[in-house]
Amino acid sequence: MKILQKINDPFDVRALTRPELSTLADELRTYLLESVAQTGGHLSSNLGTVELTIALHYVFNTPEDRIVWDVGHQTYPHKILTGRRDRMASLRQQDGLSGFPRRVESVYDTFGTAHSSTSISAALGMALAARTKGEKRHSIAVIGDGAMTAGMAFEALNNVGVYEDIKMLVVLNDNDMSISPPVGALNRYLARLMSGKFYAAAKSMGKSILPPSMRELAKRFEEHAKGMLVPATLFEEFGLNYIGPIDGHDLESLIPTLQNLKNLEGPQFLHVVTKKGQGYKLAEADPILYHGPGKFNPSEGIKPAAAGKKTYTQVFGDWLCDMAEHDEKLVAITPAMREGSGMVKFEQKFPDRYYDVGIAEQHAVTFAGGMACEGLKPVVAIYSTFLQRGYDQLIHDVALQNLDVTFALDRAGLVGADGATHAGNYDMAYLRCIPNMVVMAASDENECRKMLTTAYQYPGPAAVRYPRGAGIGAAIDSELSSIEIGKGEIRRQGKNVAILAFGTMLVPSLKAGETLNATVVNMRFIKPLDTVLVAELAANHDLIVTVEEGSVMGGAGSAVAEALAAAGIVKPLLQLGLPDKFIDHGDAPQLLAQCGLDAAGITASVNQRLNTVELRLVANSR
């Protein structure tokens, strides 16, 4: 690491010779592999962006020139080169480096990203802000990893082409070779030629000296010539000058091309082809397995996980296949999260009933609505945090028409190392306010399976939320049985205090209930709420406590407060849940404890409130 250890910021990168840059790339890739193996994190995508990252920081004057990374999990090389090398051991850990760009972390992280397809919009905003302020700087959007499948990216491209006087570059990091592969030395020559001043000047001169009829002919010839070798037409029609595809691992191609593009006016589009897992044979062979590994030994690779408790994702995947065997109308939809949502087995068994729509959550929801209109039974497997992106469609296209769509919400609640961008903290609040919706929270694996069946059998929109990771080890019934909608169950009978637990908060609530001798209820449903049970509990207890792994504001506890108010019941109410702030990355159980959502925290909060209630009772008696 003779060169890497001297790199404290991109100014040091720009001081290197071209041969030294190649050595830096080798050292950076080695350091990256060793670092992620110690902490876990996204690996394949980052191994693929080493040379591109070096070239961008070498050519452009960062941080004055702005780089926006999309999706954001390809930025580890960027972090290492921008003064955070020595903090990589803290990656994705509490109080450590985020796995995604964060503005509060570094001036080089110009825009926070983690959800996909936002980079072009943000970079355009920065480019036009620079123009408005009279500043001469570049805006670069690096988009890849399937982010070009989202409609937002094309909305931004449609807007970019309107402005011919901005210094903006869109870099498509094509790391799946899904558009076209590079074509060797000829391709490199054409890329450098088309990005050079002579080519740009020739185009400009042609516009000024050729008669209109000849101009159109020349333009058609140029597009035809490009189209024979590269997929230029689409992006050129948006008003961007398309260059590429070029080899994203070849610094001798990347740097001259970027230098040429830097000197051009107007929006530019550079298509680079990279390989996920580049330089690490195991990741190259299986980039999906090495997409987001935990800790591992680089010399041995990832070992198969030992059998243990089933994850909620696996419970969903098994249920999906079982229900599909039972009902041929079932179709499954995912917005590019086949592995993460546990749908690999379903795709293998029912390929004609499996639909991956790409990173297009809005489309996924309305697409499901269209299928429901025709009598099919769509199941949309989607992370809680990603359903936020299809919220208008959920209301307007599904719930308003009361269409029969089942939503399986994975990653509900805190998600640990991925942090605030991926936490599913808001679904209870944003779903329960929608008419026609049924919203359930599973307390264990078996209940999750039953709730999925209940949601599927309900003739309207219904959602089941469940967390990331393993369950408690509950025995899972093989039958496709359901539960009564809108009914909770008392799991422990106690005195004075009634704890109403939603979802996974049942386990710590039961532990707290033992200490407090409290009644503990598994509420199951956020909507429709079991208002009859709530009223009964209020009549027989001095304090009602709600516990949820979700936003307190507007969440399940708020539903209980509304139910009490509607019934004219005045009763002390303690609402426990996630506070009104974004919770950073870290160990999920530790984060829950810090929010007071473990057994000790629940007990302490209840005792504190009981003391307050008792003081009030004494004061009132006087």
XYZ file of C-alpha atoms in Angstrom:
622
model
C 0.000 0.000 0.000
C 2.902 2.353 -0.704
C 0.789 4.740 -2.771
C -2.610 4.323 -1.091
C -1.224 5.173 2.336
C -0.173 8.575 0.974
C -3.659 9.403 -0.341
C -5.523 11.602 2.117
C -7.792 13.354 -0.377
C -8.323 13.639 -4.152
C -5.673 16.369 -4.393
C -3.136 13.629 -3.651
C -4.675 11.491 -6.395
C -4.312 14.324 -8.908
C -0.614 14.634 -8.018
C 0.116 11.062 -9.161
C 1.591 10.030 -12.488
C -0.477 7.878 -14.826
C 1.560 4.717 -14.060
C 1.086 5.405 -10.344
C -2.672 5.508 -10.864
C -2.645 1.896 -12.039
C -0.719 0.876 -8.945
C -3.168 2.842 -6.825
C -6.050 0.905 -8.401
C -4.467 -2.421 -7.482
C -3.778 -1.308 -3.915
C -7.228 0.193 -3.504
C -8.930 -2.987 -4.679
C -6.846 -5.101 -2.278
C -7.541 -2.760 0.633
C -11.238 -2.695 -0.185
C -11.507 -6.484 -0.209
C -9.626 -6.879 3.071
C -11.644 -4.105 4.715
C -15.108 -5.344 3.744
C -14.142 -8.880 4.722
C -13.605 -7.578 8.261
C -16.792 -5.519 8.565
C -19.251 -6.900 6.042
C -20.947 -4.630 3.534
C -21.434 -4.228 -0.197
C -18.534 -5.795 -2.051
C -19.205 -6.740 -5.695
C -20.406 -3.301 -6.788
C -17.490 -1.538 -5.092
C -14.841 -3.787 -6.581
C -16.288 -2.771 -9.930
C -15.930 1.010 -9.431
C -12.267 1.265 -8.412
C -10.873 2.625 -11.696
C -13.930 4.772 -12.386
C -13.626 6.400 -8.951
C -9.932 7.113 -9.432
C -10.502 8.559 -12.898
C -13.328 10.853 -11.766
C -11.363 12.300 -8.869
C -8.254 12.585 -11.060
C -9.955 14.502 -13.868
C -12.478 16.608 -11.981
C -11.749 19.190 -9.305
C -13.638 17.599 -6.436
C -15.184 18.685 -4.134
C -15.690 21.907 -6.144
C -16.999 19.713 -8.937
C -19.919 17.698 -7.592
C -20.206 13.924 -7.925
C -23.524 12.273 -7.039
C -23.339 8.497 -6.676
C -26.335 6.299 -7.431
C -27.428 3.931 -5.826
C -24.759 4.760 -3.276
C -23.497 1.314 -2.328
C -20.741 1.651 -4.934
C -18.949 4.430 -3.019
C -16.480 2.600 -0.780
C -13.524 3.449 -3.085
C -14.767 7.044 -3.043
C -14.803 7.041 0.758
C -11.298 5.612 0.938
C -9.888 8.257 -1.440
C -11.632 11.145 0.325
C -10.001 10.967 3.740
C -11.902 8.085 5.309
C -9.476 5.227 4.720
C -8.592 4.850 8.402
C -12.276 4.754 9.406
C -13.248 1.870 7.135
C -12.991 -0.510 10.109
C -16.114 1.230 11.471
C -18.145 0.801 8.281
C -21.898 0.318 8.906
C -21.330 0.152 12.671
C -22.829 2.466 15.254
C -21.112 5.877 15.197
C -19.007 4.657 12.269
C -19.008 5.257 8.528
C -22.257 4.849 6.674
C -22.482 2.311 3.884
C -23.869 5.088 1.675
C -22.936 8.715 0.910
C -23.933 11.171 3.648
C -23.574 14.926 3.451
C -22.765 15.188 7.172
C -19.926 12.698 6.766
C -17.802 14.477 4.156
C -17.803 17.498 1.846
C -17.114 14.999 -0.933
C -20.508 13.347 -0.306
C -22.465 15.985 -2.155
C -25.843 14.258 -1.919
C -27.174 11.510 0.334
C -28.160 8.449 -1.688
C -29.282 4.895 -0.970
C -32.627 4.619 -2.740
C -31.974 4.365 -6.437
C -32.318 6.621 -9.455
C -32.059 9.990 -7.714
C -28.614 11.003 -8.985
C -29.513 12.653 -12.299
C -32.212 14.799 -10.708
C -29.912 15.908 -7.899
C -26.966 16.570 -10.211
C -29.170 18.609 -12.546
C -30.341 20.655 -9.586
C -26.713 21.313 -8.670
C -25.784 22.192 -12.255
C -28.582 24.722 -12.589
C -27.808 26.129 -9.136
C -24.241 26.707 -10.317
C -25.520 28.465 -13.430
C -27.855 30.630 -11.366
C -25.037 31.594 -9.010
C -22.564 32.216 -11.832
C -20.244 29.415 -10.697
C -18.127 27.434 -13.147
C -18.183 23.880 -11.902
C -19.237 20.471 -13.142
C -21.985 18.178 -11.914
C -21.503 14.444 -12.438
C -24.164 11.780 -11.845
C -22.832 8.221 -11.645
C -25.800 5.914 -12.125
C -25.791 2.161 -12.344
C -26.730 -1.125 -10.694
C -30.082 -1.204 -12.403
C -31.007 2.348 -11.372
C -31.668 3.212 -15.020
C -34.751 0.989 -14.873
C -36.579 3.496 -12.673
C -38.870 6.076 -14.180
C -37.322 8.859 -12.101
C -34.044 8.528 -14.006
C -35.830 9.086 -17.304
C -37.886 11.951 -15.919
C -34.579 13.612 -15.078
C -33.030 12.813 -18.482
C -36.061 14.334 -20.145
C -35.383 17.531 -18.197
C -31.594 17.552 -18.632
C -31.722 17.809 -22.402
C -33.522 21.153 -22.230
C -30.410 22.923 -20.943
C -27.612 23.240 -23.483
C -25.416 25.581 -21.426
C -24.736 23.479 -18.328
C -21.637 21.503 -17.424
C -23.187 18.181 -16.570
C -22.086 14.617 -17.140
C -24.139 11.453 -16.645
C -21.982 8.345 -16.262
C -23.832 5.088 -16.791
C -21.945 2.417 -14.860
C -23.170 -0.604 -16.787
C -21.928 -3.385 -14.539
C -24.171 -6.120 -15.855
C -23.370 -5.727 -19.553
C -27.118 -5.332 -19.987
C -26.899 -2.738 -22.741
C -23.830 -3.690 -24.761
C -20.232 -4.822 -24.213
C -17.177 -2.780 -25.167
C -15.750 -3.563 -28.598
C -12.009 -3.275 -28.084
C -9.499 -0.835 -29.554
C -11.851 0.533 -32.203
C -14.415 1.334 -29.526
C -11.788 3.142 -27.436
C -10.714 5.181 -30.448
C -14.295 6.156 -31.296
C -15.031 7.112 -27.699
C -12.006 9.385 -27.530
C -12.765 10.810 -30.952
C -16.442 11.507 -30.210
C -15.575 13.148 -26.878
C -12.836 15.358 -28.320
C -12.973 19.040 -29.175
C -12.432 18.380 -32.891
C -15.547 16.195 -33.109
C -17.621 18.714 -31.137
C -16.313 21.612 -33.222
C -17.043 19.743 -36.420
C -20.619 19.152 -35.337
C -21.017 22.810 -34.419
C -19.470 24.028 -37.669
C -21.666 21.709 -39.659
C -24.746 23.231 -38.083
C -23.634 26.716 -39.071
C -22.407 26.214 -42.652
C -24.538 23.415 -44.060
C -27.919 24.228 -45.611
C -30.934 22.849 -43.692
C -31.442 19.917 -46.036
C -27.797 18.856 -45.752
C -27.786 19.400 -41.978
C -30.587 16.893 -41.530
C -28.825 14.411 -43.803
C -25.560 14.813 -41.857
C -27.366 14.361 -38.569
C -29.019 11.178 -39.785
C -25.713 9.846 -41.076
C -24.035 10.570 -37.719
C -26.809 8.841 -35.769
C -26.726 5.870 -38.128
C -22.938 5.570 -37.839
C -23.100 5.715 -34.057
C -26.064 3.380 -33.906
C -24.181 0.654 -35.751
C -21.693 0.461 -32.875
C -23.292 1.932 -29.764
C -26.790 2.390 -28.289
C -26.633 6.154 -28.772
C -30.007 6.975 -30.212
C -32.060 6.837 -27.019
C -29.845 9.183 -25.018
C -29.162 11.481 -27.953
C -32.919 11.926 -28.356
C -32.997 13.169 -24.770
C -30.547 15.869 -25.819
C -27.360 14.391 -24.331
C -24.195 13.757 -26.290
C -23.656 10.007 -25.964
C -20.135 8.568 -25.690
C -19.226 4.913 -25.304
C -19.443 2.217 -24.316
C -15.889 2.150 -22.961
C -14.051 -0.207 -20.630
C -14.610 1.061 -17.088
C -11.508 -0.733 -15.833
C -9.123 0.828 -18.354
C -7.661 4.038 -16.956
C -5.987 4.762 -20.309
C -9.448 4.924 -21.829
C -11.338 6.510 -18.943
C -9.032 9.427 -18.215
C -8.632 10.875 -21.743
C -12.345 10.474 -22.398
C -13.296 12.226 -19.168
C -10.773 14.979 -19.869
C -12.321 15.569 -23.274
C -15.854 15.566 -21.883
C -14.834 18.016 -19.184
C -14.075 20.607 -21.846
C -17.395 20.289 -23.656
C -20.467 22.438 -23.100
C -23.892 20.990 -22.566
C -25.100 17.707 -21.055
C -22.900 14.696 -21.787
C -23.568 10.970 -21.356
C -20.716 8.520 -20.860
C -21.435 4.801 -20.958
C -18.821 2.714 -19.141
C -18.920 -1.050 -18.779
C -17.578 -2.512 -15.552
C -17.614 -5.940 -13.981
C -19.092 -6.586 -10.561
C -16.512 -8.184 -8.306
C -13.651 -7.121 -10.593
C -10.301 -8.443 -9.380
C -11.708 -10.998 -6.920
C -12.475 -14.213 -8.762
C -15.070 -15.488 -6.307
C -17.076 -12.266 -6.518
C -16.722 -12.170 -10.305
C -18.156 -15.681 -10.494
C -21.070 -14.961 -8.157
C -21.622 -11.202 -7.779
C -25.037 -11.732 -6.185
C -23.611 -13.859 -3.356
C -20.927 -11.226 -2.768
C -23.273 -8.262 -3.190
C -23.640 -7.644 0.544
C -21.756 -10.313 2.502
C -21.100 -10.368 6.209
C -17.612 -10.960 7.567
C -15.615 -13.611 5.710
C -12.105 -14.828 4.962
C -11.081 -13.540 1.491
C -8.811 -16.524 0.892
C -11.621 -18.978 1.603
C -14.657 -17.030 0.444
C -18.159 -17.119 1.894
C -19.050 -20.379 3.610
C -22.618 -21.744 3.588
C -24.531 -20.550 6.608
C -25.289 -23.113 9.281
C -28.907 -24.140 9.561
C -30.743 -22.185 12.228
C -33.921 -20.257 12.814
C -35.803 -19.342 9.668
C -35.772 -15.742 8.601
C -39.065 -13.982 7.984
C -37.984 -13.639 4.367
C -37.714 -17.435 4.115
C -41.115 -17.808 5.762
C -42.588 -15.557 3.091
C -40.810 -17.419 0.281
C -42.124 -20.778 1.490
C -45.648 -19.407 1.945
C -45.599 -17.898 -1.533
C -44.791 -21.240 -3.138
C -47.357 -23.075 -1.011
C -50.119 -20.609 -1.810
C -49.216 -20.678 -5.516
C -49.633 -24.474 -5.468
C -53.047 -23.956 -3.904
C -54.266 -21.097 -6.119
C -53.259 -20.771 -9.761
C -54.449 -17.144 -9.803
C -51.535 -16.073 -7.613
C -48.880 -13.978 -9.341
C -45.827 -12.522 -7.599
C -44.260 -9.132 -8.303
C -40.981 -7.654 -7.127
C -39.222 -4.371 -7.951
C -35.768 -5.926 -8.525
C -35.499 -7.611 -5.110
C -35.787 -11.300 -5.976
C -33.092 -12.524 -3.565
C -33.760 -9.972 -0.840
C -37.471 -10.771 -0.793
C -37.013 -14.549 -0.811
C -38.465 -15.217 -4.261
C -35.740 -17.331 -5.871
C -37.559 -20.613 -5.275
C -40.839 -19.168 -6.506
C -39.266 -17.984 -9.763
C -37.802 -21.452 -10.317
C -41.097 -23.242 -9.646
C -43.474 -20.735 -11.245
C -41.529 -18.748 -13.856
C -44.681 -17.817 -15.773
C -46.215 -16.263 -12.669
C -43.148 -14.304 -11.542
C -42.627 -10.670 -12.544
C -39.541 -8.621 -11.779
C -40.323 -5.104 -12.998
C -36.917 -3.606 -12.213
C -36.315 -0.779 -9.777
C -39.731 0.712 -10.465
C -41.844 0.662 -7.325
C -44.512 2.983 -8.689
C -44.963 0.791 -11.734
C -44.961 -2.372 -9.585
C -47.948 -1.187 -7.544
C -50.060 -0.018 -10.497
C -49.027 -3.094 -12.512
C -50.386 -5.215 -9.646
C -53.583 -3.177 -9.716
C -54.024 -3.888 -13.410
C -53.620 -7.608 -12.817
C -56.139 -7.494 -9.973
C -58.658 -5.853 -12.317
C -58.475 -8.956 -14.488
C -59.141 -11.429 -11.705
C -55.596 -12.438 -10.803
C -54.310 -12.351 -7.217
C -51.092 -10.311 -7.186
C -48.667 -10.448 -4.258
C -46.221 -7.544 -4.209
C -43.049 -8.391 -2.276
C -41.446 -5.107 -1.354
C -39.358 -3.612 1.413
C -41.231 -1.240 3.695
C -38.842 1.587 2.837
C -39.346 1.056 -0.899
C -43.140 1.020 -0.751
C -42.814 4.685 0.226
C -41.775 5.284 -3.382
C -45.083 3.898 -4.664
C -47.323 5.669 -2.179
C -49.426 7.642 -4.645
C -50.063 4.500 -6.658
C -51.001 2.611 -3.492
C -53.662 5.197 -2.693
C -54.864 6.190 -6.148
C -54.497 3.010 -8.186
C -55.116 0.253 -5.626
C -56.875 1.367 -2.429
C -59.229 3.878 -4.043
C -60.501 1.124 -6.328
C -60.416 -1.427 -3.487
C -58.371 -3.826 -5.601
C -57.315 -7.223 -4.301
C -53.549 -6.793 -3.887
C -51.447 -8.323 -1.114
C -48.369 -6.414 0.056
C -45.619 -8.377 1.819
C -43.555 -5.736 3.618
C -40.095 -7.056 4.385
C -37.557 -5.093 6.480
C -40.258 -3.446 8.610
C -38.758 -1.603 11.562
C -35.059 -1.000 12.128
C -32.667 -2.727 9.730
C -29.339 -2.336 11.512
C -26.301 -1.733 9.335
C -28.160 -0.208 6.368
C -29.365 2.608 8.594
C -31.953 5.318 8.222
C -32.289 5.129 4.437
C -33.530 1.545 4.545
C -35.370 1.440 7.871
C -39.057 0.549 7.614
C -40.186 2.848 10.405
C -43.177 4.540 8.804
C -45.403 1.939 7.160
C -47.863 1.622 10.051
C -48.366 5.383 10.021
C -48.620 5.802 6.260
C -50.765 2.708 5.651
C -53.354 2.927 8.401
C -54.644 6.288 7.164
C -55.638 4.784 3.788
C -59.290 3.658 3.430
C -59.902 0.000 2.517
C -56.459 -1.108 3.778
C -55.932 -3.958 6.215
C -52.598 -3.715 8.038
C -51.065 -6.511 10.128
C -47.830 -6.921 12.097
C -46.445 -10.417 12.719
C -45.095 -11.306 16.173
C -43.417 -14.560 15.085
C -42.813 -16.762 12.046
C -45.989 -18.838 12.330
C -48.162 -15.777 12.776
C -46.468 -14.226 9.749
C -47.523 -17.195 7.636
C -51.099 -16.998 8.909
C -51.248 -13.263 8.310
C -50.023 -13.672 4.747
C -52.844 -16.136 4.156
C -55.309 -13.753 5.811
C -54.139 -10.872 3.618
C -54.348 -13.031 0.496
C -57.885 -14.169 1.280
C -59.074 -10.638 2.053
C -60.826 -9.260 -1.078
C -59.060 -5.914 -1.037
C -55.685 -4.295 -0.366
C -53.887 -5.783 2.645
C -50.362 -5.532 4.018
C -48.328 -7.754 6.319
C -45.231 -6.215 7.894
C -42.364 -8.344 9.184
C -38.760 -7.577 10.154
C -35.392 -8.315 8.672
C -33.572 -11.388 9.945
C -34.476 -14.507 11.879
C -37.585 -15.070 13.950
C -37.820 -16.440 17.468
C -37.829 -20.081 16.382
C -41.579 -20.588 16.497
C -42.967 -23.817 15.060
C -44.539 -23.169 11.672
C -47.805 -24.851 10.672
C -47.826 -26.306 7.183
C -51.505 -25.459 6.679
C -52.605 -22.300 4.929
C -54.743 -21.132 7.835
C -55.853 -17.580 8.545
C -56.816 -15.482 11.570
C -59.906 -13.407 12.241
C -59.485 -9.897 10.897
C -59.363 -7.155 13.494
C -58.991 -9.390 16.547
C -56.171 -9.262 19.063
C -55.389 -11.875 21.705
C -54.506 -11.632 25.384
C -51.229 -13.464 25.915
C -50.756 -12.739 29.609
C -53.276 -11.731 32.249
C -52.090 -9.255 34.846
C -53.241 -6.260 36.873
C -53.193 -2.467 36.688
C -51.181 -2.187 33.477
C -52.174 -3.418 30.001
C -49.380 -3.595 27.427
C -50.650 -3.611 23.838
C -47.838 -5.036 21.703
C -47.717 -4.772 17.927
C -45.663 -7.227 15.891
C -42.206 -8.200 17.103
C -42.588 -6.057 20.203
C -44.630 -8.897 21.728
C -41.546 -10.780 22.983
C -39.965 -7.906 24.975
C -43.434 -6.878 26.135
C -44.068 -10.355 27.585
C -40.756 -10.174 29.439
C -41.642 -6.742 30.776
C -45.101 -8.042 31.662
C -43.606 -10.709 33.895
C -41.655 -8.084 35.826
C -44.589 -5.698 36.065
C -47.322 -8.343 36.483
C -49.031 -6.622 33.583
C -51.568 -7.841 31.080
C -49.936 -8.306 27.682
C -51.883 -8.332 24.416
C -50.785 -9.344 20.945
C -52.760 -6.774 18.970
C -51.935 -8.260 15.538
C -53.883 -5.648 13.587
C -53.011 -1.999 13.219
C -56.051 -1.640 10.990
C -58.791 -2.528 11.683
C -57.889 -2.082 15.325
C -59.583 -4.309 17.890
C -61.464 -1.419 19.488
C -63.681 -3.716 21.567
C -60.628 -5.256 23.230
C -59.058 -1.824 23.759
C -62.215 -0.607 25.540
C -62.324 -3.720 27.744
C -58.685 -3.304 28.725
C -59.199 0.356 29.521
C -62.109 -0.519 31.798
C -60.032 -2.982 33.836
C -56.594 -1.338 33.997
C -55.132 1.888 35.312
C -52.609 2.404 32.505
C -52.617 1.472 28.803
C -49.209 1.049 27.153
C -48.679 0.627 23.418
C -45.395 -0.761 22.082
C -44.429 -0.748 18.398
C -41.290 -0.948 16.276
C -42.350 1.976 14.178
C -42.846 5.704 14.313
C -44.736 6.801 17.431
C -46.142 9.748 15.500
C -49.172 8.483 13.621
C -48.453 4.832 14.318
C -50.298 2.024 16.116
C -50.224 3.832 19.455
C -51.901 6.787 17.819
C -54.602 4.429 16.556
C -55.247 3.311 20.139
C -55.383 6.933 21.332
C -57.912 7.727 18.622
C -60.019 4.701 19.577
C -60.082 5.727 23.235
C -61.004 9.288 22.329
C -63.748 8.152 19.958
C -65.236 6.003 22.725
C -65.066 8.872 25.219
C -62.673 6.906 27.432
C -60.250 8.954 29.510
C -57.367 6.740 30.582
C -53.619 7.297 31.075
C -51.859 6.172 27.886
C -48.152 5.569 27.345
C -47.030 5.241 23.709
C -43.653 3.573 23.186
C -42.033 3.321 19.771
C -39.397 4.887 17.585
C -38.769 8.581 18.293
C -39.272 11.478 15.906
C -35.782 11.341 14.434
C -33.841 9.332 11.869
C -31.976 6.468 13.536
C -28.496 5.808 12.190
C -26.891 2.488 11.317
C -25.738 0.066 13.973
C -26.592 -3.219 15.655
C -30.390 -3.519 15.529
C -30.957 -4.965 19.046
C -28.685 -2.311 20.506
C -30.529 0.437 18.654
C -33.871 -0.886 19.900
C -32.542 -0.883 23.451
C -31.419 2.717 23.061
C -34.959 3.575 21.963
C -36.329 1.885 25.078
C -37.879 -0.966 23.117
C -36.271 -3.907 24.900
C -37.777 -5.514 28.008
C -35.722 -3.369 30.379
C -36.618 -0.179 28.532
C -40.322 -0.991 28.464
C -40.273 -1.810 32.177
C -38.455 1.399 33.049
C -40.821 3.558 30.988
C -43.894 1.936 32.537
C -42.576 2.358 36.089
C -41.788 5.985 35.426
C -45.294 6.611 34.103
C -46.876 4.697 36.988
C -45.106 6.974 39.430
C -46.564 9.947 37.588
C -50.042 8.422 37.581
C -49.869 7.680 41.298
C -48.780 11.241 42.056
C -51.735 12.529 40.049
C -54.140 10.241 41.920
C -52.791 11.466 45.252
C -53.055 15.096 44.147
C -56.614 14.595 42.935
C -57.643 12.921 46.204
C -56.540 16.025 48.099
